[in-house]
CSV table of C-alpha atoms in Angstrom, one decimal:
chain,number,residue,atom,x,y,z
L,1,UNK,CA,33.0,-26.8,-41.0
L,2,UNK,CA,31.6,-25.6,-37.7
L,3,UNK,CA,32.2,-27.4,-34.4
L,4,UNK,CA,29.0,-28.7,-32.8
L,5,UNK,CA,28.6,-26.6,-29.6
L,6,UNK,CA,27.4,-29.4,-27.5
L,7,UNK,CA,30.8,-31.3,-27.8
L,8,UNK,CA,33.8,-30.5,-25.6
L,9,UNK,CA,36.7,-29.2,-27.6
L,10,UNK,CA,40.1,-30.7,-27.4
L,11,UNK,CA,42.9,-28.2,-26.5
L,12,UNK,CA,46.5,-28.9,-27.8
L,13,UNK,CA,49.8,-27.5,-26.8
L,14,UNK,CA,53.3,-28.4,-27.6
L,15,UNK,CA,56.0,-28.9,-24.9
L,16,UNK,CA,59.4,-28.0,-26.5
L,17,UNK,CA,61.7,-29.6,-23.7
L,18,UNK,CA,65.0,-28.3,-25.2
L,19,UNK,CA,67.1,-31.0,-23.6
L,20,UNK,CA,66.7,-34.5,-22.4
L,21,UNK,CA,66.0,-37.9,-24.2
L,22,UNK,CA,62.5,-37.1,-25.5
L,23,UNK,CA,63.7,-35.3,-28.6
L,24,UNK,CA,66.1,-37.3,-30.8
L,25,UNK,CA,68.6,-34.7,-31.7
L,26,UNK,CA,71.0,-37.4,-33.1
L,27,UNK,CA,68.9,-38.0,-36.1
L,28,UNK,CA,70.6,-36.7,-39.3
L,29,UNK,CA,67.5,-34.6,-40.2
L,30,UNK,CA,67.0,-33.1,-36.7
L,31,UNK,CA,67.4,-29.2,-36.9
L,32,UNK,CA,69.7,-27.2,-34.8
L,33,UNK,CA,68.3,-26.9,-31.3
L,34,UNK,CA,69.5,-23.3,-30.7
L,35,UNK,CA,68.7,-21.9,-34.1
L,36,UNK,CA,65.8,-19.5,-34.2
L,37,UNK,CA,64.6,-21.1,-37.5
L,38,UNK,CA,63.9,-24.3,-35.7
L,39,UNK,CA,61.6,-22.5,-33.2
L,40,UNK,CA,59.9,-20.3,-35.8
L,41,UNK,CA,59.2,-23.3,-38.1
L,42,UNK,CA,57.6,-25.3,-35.3
L,43,UNK,CA,55.6,-22.5,-34.0
L,44,UNK,CA,54.1,-21.7,-37.4
L,45,UNK,CA,53.4,-25.3,-38.0
L,46,UNK,CA,51.5,-25.4,-34.7
L,47,UNK,CA,49.6,-22.3,-35.6
L,48,UNK,CA,48.6,-23.9,-38.9
L,49,UNK,CA,47.3,-26.8,-36.9
L,50,UNK,CA,45.3,-24.4,-34.6
L,51,UNK,CA,47.2,-25.3,-31.5
L,52,UNK,CA,46.6,-23.3,-28.4
L,53,UNK,CA,50.1,-22.9,-27.2
L,54,UNK,CA,53.8,-23.3,-27.8
L,55,UNK,CA,55.2,-24.2,-24.6
L,56,UNK,CA,58.9,-23.8,-23.7
L,57,UNK,CA,60.8,-25.8,-21.1
L,58,UNK,CA,63.7,-24.1,-19.4
L,59,UNK,CA,66.7,-25.2,-17.2
L,60,UNK,CA,68.6,-22.9,-15.1
L,61,UNK,CA,71.8,-24.9,-15.4
L,62,UNK,CA,73.3,-27.1,-18.1
L,63,UNK,CA,72.8,-30.8,-16.8
L,64,UNK,CA,75.7,-32.8,-15.6
L,65,UNK,CA,76.6,-36.4,-14.9
L,66,UNK,CA,79.3,-37.4,-12.4
L,67,UNK,CA,80.5,-33.7,-12.2
L,68,UNK,CA,80.9,-33.3,-16.1
L,69,UNK,CA,78.6,-31.7,-18.7
L,70,UNK,CA,76.1,-34.5,-19.8
L,71,UNK,CA,77.0,-34.5,-23.4
L,72,UNK,CA,74.3,-37.0,-24.5
L,73,UNK,CA,71.9,-34.0,-24.1
L,74,UNK,CA,71.5,-31.2,-26.5
L,75,UNK,CA,73.1,-28.5,-24.4
L,76,UNK,CA,72.2,-24.9,-23.9
L,77,UNK,CA,68.8,-23.4,-23.5
L,78,UNK,CA,68.3,-19.7,-24.5
L,79,UNK,CA,66.1,-17.9,-21.9
L,80,UNK,CA,62.6,-18.8,-22.6
L,81,UNK,CA,60.9,-15.3,-22.5
L,82,UNK,CA,63.7,-14.0,-24.9
L,83,UNK,CA,62.9,-16.9,-27.4
L,84,UNK,CA,59.1,-16.3,-27.2
L,85,UNK,CA,59.5,-12.7,-27.8
L,86,UNK,CA,61.1,-13.5,-31.0
L,87,UNK,CA,58.3,-15.9,-31.9
L,88,UNK,CA,55.7,-13.2,-31.1
L,89,UNK,CA,56.8,-11.2,-34.1
L,90,UNK,CA,56.4,-14.0,-36.6
L,91,UNK,CA,53.1,-15.6,-35.4
L,92,UNK,CA,49.7,-14.2,-35.0
L,93,UNK,CA,47.5,-16.4,-32.7
L,94,UNK,CA,49.3,-19.2,-31.0
L,95,UNK,CA,49.9,-18.8,-27.2
L,96,UNK,CA,53.5,-18.5,-26.0
L,97,UNK,CA,54.2,-20.1,-22.6
L,98,UNK,CA,57.5,-19.6,-20.7
L,99,UNK,CA,58.6,-22.0,-17.9
L,100,UNK,CA,60.0,-19.8,-15.2
L,101,UNK,CA,61.1,-20.6,-11.7
L,102,UNK,CA,59.8,-19.3,-8.6
L,103,UNK,CA,62.7,-20.2,-6.3
L,104,UNK,CA,65.6,-18.3,-8.0
L,105,UNK,CA,63.7,-15.6,-9.8
L,106,UNK,CA,62.4,-12.4,-8.2
L,107,UNK,CA,58.6,-11.5,-8.2
L,108,UNK,CA,58.8,-7.9,-9.4
L,109,UNK,CA,61.3,-8.6,-12.1
L,110,UNK,CA,59.6,-11.8,-13.4
L,111,UNK,CA,56.2,-10.2,-13.4
L,112,UNK,CA,57.4,-7.3,-15.4
L,113,UNK,CA,59.1,-9.5,-18.0
L,114,UNK,CA,56.1,-11.8,-18.4
L,115,UNK,CA,53.7,-8.8,-18.5
L,116,UNK,CA,56.0,-7.4,-21.4
L,117,UNK,CA,55.7,-10.6,-23.3
L,118,UNK,CA,51.9,-10.6,-22.8
L,119,UNK,CA,51.5,-7.1,-23.9
L,120,UNK,CA,53.8,-7.2,-27.0
L,121,UNK,CA,52.3,-10.4,-28.2
L,122,UNK,CA,48.7,-9.0,-27.9
L,123,UNK,CA,47.7,-11.3,-24.9
L,124,UNK,CA,49.2,-14.5,-25.9
L,125,UNK,CA,51.6,-15.1,-23.0
L,126,UNK,CA,51.5,-17.9,-20.4
L,127,UNK,CA,53.7,-18.7,-17.5
L,128,UNK,CA,54.5,-22.3,-16.5
L,129,UNK,CA,55.1,-21.9,-12.8
L,130,UNK,CA,57.8,-24.3,-11.5
L,131,UNK,CA,59.8,-24.8,-8.3
L,132,UNK,CA,63.1,-26.3,-7.4
L,133,UNK,CA,64.7,-27.1,-4.1
L,134,UNK,CA,68.1,-28.6,-5.1
L,135,UNK,CA,71.3,-27.0,-4.3
L,136,UNK,CA,72.8,-28.2,-7.6
L,137,UNK,CA,70.8,-25.7,-9.5
L,138,UNK,CA,71.0,-23.1,-6.7
L,139,UNK,CA,74.8,-23.2,-7.1
L,140,UNK,CA,74.4,-20.9,-10.1
L,141,UNK,CA,72.5,-18.2,-8.0
L,142,UNK,CA,73.6,-16.1,-5.0
L,143,UNK,CA,71.3,-17.8,-2.6
L,144,UNK,CA,72.4,-21.3,-3.6
L,145,UNK,CA,70.4,-24.2,-2.2
L,146,UNK,CA,68.7,-22.1,0.6
L,147,UNK,CA,65.2,-23.3,0.1
L,148,UNK,CA,64.1,-26.4,2.0
L,149,UNK,CA,62.2,-29.0,0.0
L,150,UNK,CA,59.0,-28.5,2.0
L,151,UNK,CA,58.9,-24.8,1.5
L,152,UNK,CA,59.3,-24.5,-2.3
L,153,UNK,CA,55.5,-24.4,-2.9
L,154,UNK,CA,55.1,-21.9,0.1
L,155,UNK,CA,57.3,-19.6,-1.8
L,156,UNK,CA,55.7,-20.3,-5.0
L,157,UNK,CA,52.3,-19.4,-3.7
L,158,UNK,CA,53.5,-16.2,-2.1
L,159,UNK,CA,55.3,-15.5,-5.4
L,160,UNK,CA,52.2,-15.9,-7.6
L,161,UNK,CA,50.1,-13.7,-5.2
L,162,UNK,CA,52.7,-11.0,-5.5
L,163,UNK,CA,52.8,-11.3,-9.3
L,164,UNK,CA,49.0,-11.0,-9.5
L,165,UNK,CA,49.0,-8.0,-7.4
L,166,UNK,CA,51.5,-6.3,-9.6
L,167,UNK,CA,49.5,-7.2,-12.7
L,168,UNK,CA,46.6,-5.4,-11.2
L,169,UNK,CA,48.7,-2.2,-11.5
L,170,UNK,CA,49.9,0.5,-9.1
L,171,UNK,CA,52.3,0.3,-6.2
L,172,UNK,CA,52.7,-3.3,-4.5
L,173,UNK,CA,54.4,-4.0,-1.2
L,174,UNK,CA,55.0,-7.6,0.1
L,175,UNK,CA,56.7,-8.6,3.4
L,176,UNK,CA,56.3,-12.3,4.0
L,177,UNK,CA,58.8,-14.8,5.3
L,178,UNK,CA,59.7,-15.8,1.8
L,179,UNK,CA,58.8,-12.9,-0.5
L,180,UNK,CA,59.8,-9.2,0.4
L,181,UNK,CA,59.7,-6.3,-2.0
L,182,UNK,CA,58.2,-2.9,-2.8
L,183,UNK,CA,57.5,-2.1,-6.4
L,184,UNK,CA,55.3,-0.3,-8.9
L,185,UNK,CA,54.0,-1.9,-12.1
L,186,UNK,CA,55.3,-0.3,-15.3
L,187,UNK,CA,53.7,-2.4,-17.9
L,188,UNK,CA,49.9,-2.0,-18.8
L,189,UNK,CA,47.6,-4.9,-19.0
L,190,UNK,CA,47.3,-6.9,-22.2
L,191,UNK,CA,43.9,-7.7,-24.0
L,192,UNK,CA,43.7,-10.9,-21.9
L,193,UNK,CA,44.5,-9.1,-18.6
L,194,UNK,CA,47.4,-11.1,-17.4
L,195,UNK,CA,49.6,-14.1,-18.6
L,196,UNK,CA,47.7,-17.4,-18.4
L,197,UNK,CA,49.1,-19.4,-15.4
L,198,UNK,CA,50.3,-23.0,-16.0
L,199,UNK,CA,51.4,-25.4,-13.3
L,200,UNK,CA,53.1,-28.8,-13.6
L,201,UNK,CA,53.5,-30.2,-10.0
L,202,UNK,CA,51.8,-33.5,-9.2
L,203,UNK,CA,52.6,-33.6,-5.5
L,204,UNK,CA,50.0,-32.6,-2.8
L,205,UNK,CA,51.7,-29.2,-2.7
L,206,UNK,CA,51.7,-28.9,-6.5
L,207,UNK,CA,48.1,-29.8,-6.7
L,208,UNK,CA,47.0,-27.2,-4.1
L,209,UNK,CA,49.0,-24.5,-5.9
L,210,UNK,CA,47.3,-25.4,-9.1
L,211,UNK,CA,43.8,-25.3,-7.5
L,212,UNK,CA,44.5,-22.0,-6.0
L,213,UNK,CA,46.1,-20.3,-8.9
L,214,UNK,CA,46.5,-22.2,-12.2
L,215,UNK,CA,44.5,-21.7,-15.4
L,216,UNK,CA,46.1,-24.8,-16.9
L,217,UNK,CA,47.7,-27.9,-15.4
L,218,UNK,CA,50.4,-29.8,-17.3
L,219,UNK,CA,49.6,-33.2,-15.6
L,220,UNK,CA,51.7,-36.4,-15.7
L,221,UNK,CA,48.5,-38.5,-15.5
L,222,UNK,CA,47.9,-39.5,-19.1
L,223,UNK,CA,46.6,-43.1,-18.7
L,224,UNK,CA,42.8,-43.0,-18.7
L,225,UNK,CA,42.1,-44.4,-15.3
L,226,UNK,CA,44.7,-42.1,-13.6
L,227,UNK,CA,43.5,-39.1,-15.7
L,228,UNK,CA,40.0,-39.6,-14.4
L,229,UNK,CA,41.1,-39.9,-10.8
L,230,UNK,CA,43.5,-36.9,-11.1
L,231,UNK,CA,40.7,-34.7,-12.8
L,232,UNK,CA,38.2,-35.7,-9.9
L,233,UNK,CA,40.8,-34.8,-7.2
L,234,UNK,CA,41.7,-31.4,-8.8
L,235,UNK,CA,38.2,-30.4,-9.3
L,236,UNK,CA,37.5,-31.2,-5.6
L,237,UNK,CA,40.3,-28.9,-4.7
L,238,UNK,CA,39.0,-26.2,-7.0
L,239,UNK,CA,35.6,-26.2,-5.1
L,240,UNK,CA,37.4,-25.8,-1.8
L,241,UNK,CA,39.1,-22.7,-3.2
L,242,UNK,CA,35.8,-21.4,-4.5
L,243,UNK,CA,36.6,-21.9,-8.1
L,244,UNK,CA,34.4,-23.5,-10.7
L,245,UNK,CA,35.4,-26.8,-12.6
L,246,UNK,CA,35.5,-24.8,-15.9
L,247,UNK,CA,38.1,-22.3,-14.4
L,248,UNK,CA,41.1,-24.8,-15.0
L,249,UNK,CA,42.1,-26.8,-18.0
L,250,UNK,CA,44.0,-30.2,-17.6
L,251,UNK,CA,46.5,-31.0,-20.3
L,252,UNK,CA,48.5,-34.1,-19.5
L,253,UNK,CA,51.8,-34.6,-21.2
L,254,UNK,CA,52.0,-37.1,-24.0
L,255,UNK,CA,53.9,-38.2,-26.9
L,256,UNK,CA,52.2,-39.3,-30.3
L,257,UNK,CA,53.5,-41.9,-32.7
L,258,UNK,CA,51.5,-42.2,-35.8
L,259,UNK,CA,51.6,-44.9,-38.6
L,260,UNK,CA,49.6,-45.6,-41.6
L,261,UNK,CA,48.8,-49.0,-40.1
L,262,UNK,CA,48.9,-50.2,-36.4
L,263,UNK,CA,52.0,-52.3,-37.0
L,264,UNK,CA,53.8,-49.4,-38.6
L,265,UNK,CA,53.0,-47.3,-35.6
L,266,UNK,CA,54.3,-49.9,-33.2
L,267,UNK,CA,57.4,-50.4,-35.0
L,268,UNK,CA,58.0,-46.7,-35.1
L,269,UNK,CA,57.3,-46.5,-31.4
L,270,UNK,CA,59.9,-49.2,-30.6
L,271,UNK,CA,62.4,-47.2,-32.6
L,272,UNK,CA,61.7,-44.0,-30.8
L,273,UNK,CA,61.9,-45.5,-27.4
L,274,UNK,CA,65.3,-47.2,-28.5
L,275,UNK,CA,66.8,-44.0,-29.7
L,276,UNK,CA,65.7,-42.2,-26.5
L,277,UNK,CA,67.3,-44.8,-24.3
L,278,UNK,CA,70.5,-45.8,-26.1
L,279,UNK,CA,73.4,-47.6,-24.4
L,280,UNK,CA,75.3,-44.6,-23.0
L,281,UNK,CA,71.9,-43.1,-21.7
L,282,UNK,CA,71.1,-46.4,-20.1
L,283,UNK,CA,74.4,-46.5,-18.2
L,284,UNK,CA,74.1,-42.8,-17.2
L,285,UNK,CA,70.6,-43.4,-15.9
L,286,UNK,CA,71.8,-46.2,-13.6
L,287,UNK,CA,74.7,-43.9,-12.4
L,288,UNK,CA,72.1,-41.5,-10.9
L,289,UNK,CA,71.1,-44.3,-8.6
L,290,UNK,CA,74.3,-46.2,-8.1
L,291,UNK,CA,76.2,-43.0,-7.4
L,292,UNK,CA,79.4,-44.1,-9.1
L,293,UNK,CA,81.1,-44.5,-12.5
L,294,UNK,CA,79.6,-47.5,-14.4
L,295,UNK,CA,81.1,-46.6,-17.8
L,296,UNK,CA,83.0,-49.8,-17.8
L,297,UNK,CA,79.9,-51.9,-17.8
L,298,UNK,CA,78.4,-53.1,-21.0
L,299,UNK,CA,74.9,-51.7,-21.5
L,300,UNK,CA,73.9,-54.9,-23.2
L,301,UNK,CA,75.2,-56.9,-20.2
L,302,UNK,CA,73.8,-57.7,-16.8
L,303,UNK,CA,73.3,-55.2,-14.1
L,304,UNK,CA,76.3,-54.0,-12.0
L,305,UNK,CA,77.3,-56.5,-9.4
L,306,UNK,CA,78.5,-53.8,-7.1
L,307,UNK,CA,76.5,-52.1,-4.4
L,308,UNK,CA,75.3,-48.5,-4.8
L,309,UNK,CA,76.9,-45.7,-2.8
L,310,UNK,CA,75.4,-44.5,0.5
L,311,UNK,CA,75.0,-40.9,-0.8
L,312,UNK,CA,72.0,-39.1,-2.1
L,313,UNK,CA,70.5,-39.7,-5.5
L,314,UNK,CA,72.2,-37.5,-8.1
L,315,UNK,CA,69.7,-34.9,-9.3
L,316,UNK,CA,72.0,-33.1,-11.8
L,317,UNK,CA,70.5,-34.6,-14.9
L,318,UNK,CA,67.1,-33.4,-14.1
L,319,UNK,CA,64.2,-34.0,-11.7
L,320,UNK,CA,64.1,-37.6,-10.2
L,321,UNK,CA,60.5,-39.1,-9.9
L,322,UNK,CA,59.1,-38.5,-6.5
L,323,UNK,CA,58.5,-42.2,-5.9
L,324,UNK,CA,62.3,-42.8,-6.4
L,325,UNK,CA,63.7,-40.2,-4.0
L,326,UNK,CA,63.6,-42.4,-1.1
L,327,UNK,CA,64.4,-46.0,-0.5
L,328,UNK,CA,67.2,-46.2,-3.1
L,329,UNK,CA,68.4,-49.7,-1.9
L,330,UNK,CA,64.8,-51.2,-2.0
L,331,UNK,CA,64.4,-49.8,-5.5
L,332,UNK,CA,67.6,-51.2,-6.8
L,333,UNK,CA,66.8,-54.6,-5.2
L,334,UNK,CA,63.5,-54.5,-7.0
L,335,UNK,CA,65.2,-53.9,-10.4
L,336,UNK,CA,67.7,-56.7,-9.8
L,337,UNK,CA,64.8,-59.0,-9.1
L,338,UNK,CA,63.0,-57.9,-12.3
L,339,UNK,CA,66.2,-58.2,-14.4
L,340,UNK,CA,66.8,-61.7,-13.0
L,341,UNK,CA,63.3,-62.9,-13.6
L,342,UNK,CA,63.1,-61.6,-17.2
L,343,UNK,CA,66.7,-61.9,-18.2
L,344,UNK,CA,67.0,-58.2,-18.9
L,345,UNK,CA,70.3,-56.4,-19.8
L,346,UNK,CA,71.1,-52.9,-18.3
L,347,UNK,CA,69.6,-51.3,-21.5
L,348,UNK,CA,66.5,-53.5,-21.5
L,349,UNK,CA,65.9,-52.9,-17.8
L,350,UNK,CA,66.2,-49.1,-18.3
L,351,UNK,CA,63.7,-49.2,-21.3
L,352,UNK,CA,61.3,-50.8,-18.7
L,353,UNK,CA,61.8,-48.5,-15.7
L,354,UNK,CA,63.1,-45.1,-17.0
L,355,UNK,CA,60.3,-42.4,-16.9
L,356,UNK,CA,58.9,-41.1,-20.2
L,357,UNK,CA,55.8,-39.4,-21.5
L,358,UNK,CA,53.2,-42.1,-22.3
L,359,UNK,CA,52.7,-42.4,-26.0
L,360,UNK,CA,49.5,-42.6,-28.0
L,361,UNK,CA,50.4,-45.0,-30.7
L,362,UNK,CA,48.4,-46.0,-33.7
L,363,UNK,CA,46.8,-44.6,-36.9
L,364,UNK,CA,45.5,-41.1,-36.9
L,365,UNK,CA,41.9,-42.6,-36.9
L,366,UNK,CA,42.4,-44.8,-33.8
L,367,UNK,CA,44.3,-42.0,-31.8
L,368,UNK,CA,41.5,-39.6,-32.7
L,369,UNK,CA,38.9,-42.2,-31.4
L,370,UNK,CA,40.9,-42.5,-28.2
L,371,UNK,CA,41.2,-38.7,-27.7
L,372,UNK,CA,37.6,-38.3,-28.3
L,373,UNK,CA,36.8,-40.7,-25.5
L,374,UNK,CA,39.1,-38.7,-23.2
L,375,UNK,CA,37.7,-35.3,-24.0
L,376,UNK,CA,33.9,-36.3,-24.1
L,377,UNK,CA,34.2,-37.9,-20.7
L,378,UNK,CA,36.2,-34.9,-19.4
L,379,UNK,CA,39.0,-37.1,-18.2
L,380,UNK,CA,41.2,-34.4,-19.8
L,381,UNK,CA,40.7,-31.0,-21.5
L,382,UNK,CA,43.4,-31.7,-24.1
L,383,UNK,CA,47.1,-32.8,-24.3
L,384,UNK,CA,50.5,-31.1,-24.1
L,385,UNK,CA,52.5,-32.9,-26.8
L,386,UNK,CA,56.1,-33.8,-26.2
L,387,UNK,CA,57.5,-34.3,-29.7
L,388,UNK,CA,60.2,-37.0,-30.4
L,389,UNK,CA,61.5,-36.0,-33.7
L,390,UNK,CA,61.4,-32.5,-35.5
L,391,UNK,CA,59.8,-31.6,-37.7
L,392,UNK,CA,58.1,-35.0,-38.7
L,393,UNK,CA,56.3,-35.8,-35.3
L,394,UNK,CA,54.8,-32.2,-35.3
L,395,UNK,CA,53.7,-32.3,-39.0
L,396,UNK,CA,52.2,-35.8,-38.5
L,397,UNK,CA,49.9,-34.4,-35.9
L,398,UNK,CA,49.0,-31.3,-37.9
L,399,UNK,CA,48.5,-33.0,-41.2
L,400,UNK,CA,47.1,-36.3,-40.2
L,401,UNK,CA,45.7,-36.3,-36.7
L,402,UNK,CA,44.1,-32.8,-36.6
L,403,UNK,CA,41.8,-33.5,-39.6
L,404,UNK,CA,40.5,-36.7,-37.9
L,405,UNK,CA,39.7,-34.7,-34.7
L,406,UNK,CA,37.9,-32.1,-36.7
L,407,UNK,CA,35.8,-34.7,-38.4
L,408,UNK,CA,34.7,-36.0,-35.0
L,409,UNK,CA,33.7,-32.4,-34.0
L,410,UNK,CA,36.1,-32.2,-31.0
L,411,UNK,CA,38.7,-29.8,-32.4
L,412,UNK,CA,38.3,-26.3,-33.8
L,413,UNK,CA,38.5,-25.6,-37.5
L,414,UNK,CA,39.5,-21.9,-36.9
L,415,UNK,CA,40.6,-19.7,-34.1
L,416,UNK,CA,37.7,-17.9,-32.5
L,417,UNK,CA,39.7,-15.3,-30.6
L,418,UNK,CA,43.1,-13.7,-30.5
L,419,UNK,CA,44.4,-14.3,-26.9
L,420,UNK,CA,45.7,-17.5,-25.2
L,421,UNK,CA,42.8,-17.1,-22.8
L,422,UNK,CA,40.4,-17.2,-25.7
L,423,UNK,CA,41.9,-20.3,-27.2
L,424,UNK,CA,41.6,-22.2,-23.9
L,425,UNK,CA,37.9,-21.1,-23.5
L,426,UNK,CA,38.7,-19.9,-20.1
L,427,UNK,CA,36.1,-17.7,-18.3
L,428,UNK,CA,36.8,-14.1,-18.2
L,429,UNK,CA,38.8,-12.8,-15.3
L,430,UNK,CA,36.6,-11.4,-12.4
L,431,UNK,CA,38.7,-8.2,-12.5
L,432,UNK,CA,38.9,-6.8,-16.0
L,433,UNK,CA,42.5,-5.9,-15.2
L,434,UNK,CA,43.7,-9.1,-13.5
L,435,UNK,CA,42.3,-11.8,-11.4
């Protein structure tokens, strides 16, 4: 089967988060989250499904809740570049994307490690550029919480500029207010020139960083209308930076719940969400906002009748949504009104308001139809899938959804190149060494 050249082609990645409620590690059939076999099995399955990339999340500190290790998460994340180097040896085509932080890494060191992964994998490496400003993560590093919130993207931009210059080869010297070093590249360019650059921020600063530097955006805008608006905004920004619309791929994060019938898919989706937000997780979610111990409260009972603390929101369990970072009292008042109006318990409320990656739920045929609409209208260039259960949620996509997409002519039937840049159908770099 050959894809019609006139139809846009859907690009797929898999975002392996490592911790958090997305993956249901409590299921009896769930594999060990630090075993190399788990990662190799998933990567090989994705390669069989002709995915563009295996995308590893990473955290620089094990998450906490009220000053203690948050034991509802699977804890411990081996270094992403180390994990992906192991996967490079047992796969042949799939891209290998490492999440790496620009706030607490150093440009010359990180650029060398990413270039090494890119070279040793034959040009399959990618870098998901992330930032952080919180002192909680910074406490694990010499500089602590030194970077002001407003400056994190300033440093990221200077950091990526420096990395690109190093990847061009030869000596590099930088002396800006946030990046200062002198180094000489020691790793030759890979077949794709340099690692593919991913970016996941949705703030104005994040969108500007993406428009200036990114090859791929991991967007949070999955709903069709929001996806269309986001794509239009980002492509306008690309033009202002002198870049073509085709120089960037937009892959929003999404989960997929498939069933043989619509009713079966909906029932499975309810089970997934219920497992992701169980009683203890619902209590812990509210504790981020109340700033106090709520463990004595029944998750199936009413919201706490105590007022929240005056302190800052607790960021220790991960990134709090931008919209929730200010106006804590007003947000909790809104939640109380919603719970009263609809008679919701703590857990029922959290199921309503807790963030999650939007799910495409249905039969393989209906999801394929929906994705075909997204891709043919260029609302997105594909999706970065967040799995809910391993290995079944991955094998369902590969064995049931991928054939439906291929039948519609919007998904490849074979790899047409060997590098991650090839898979993403990105234009060649202007500089054959590095752009």
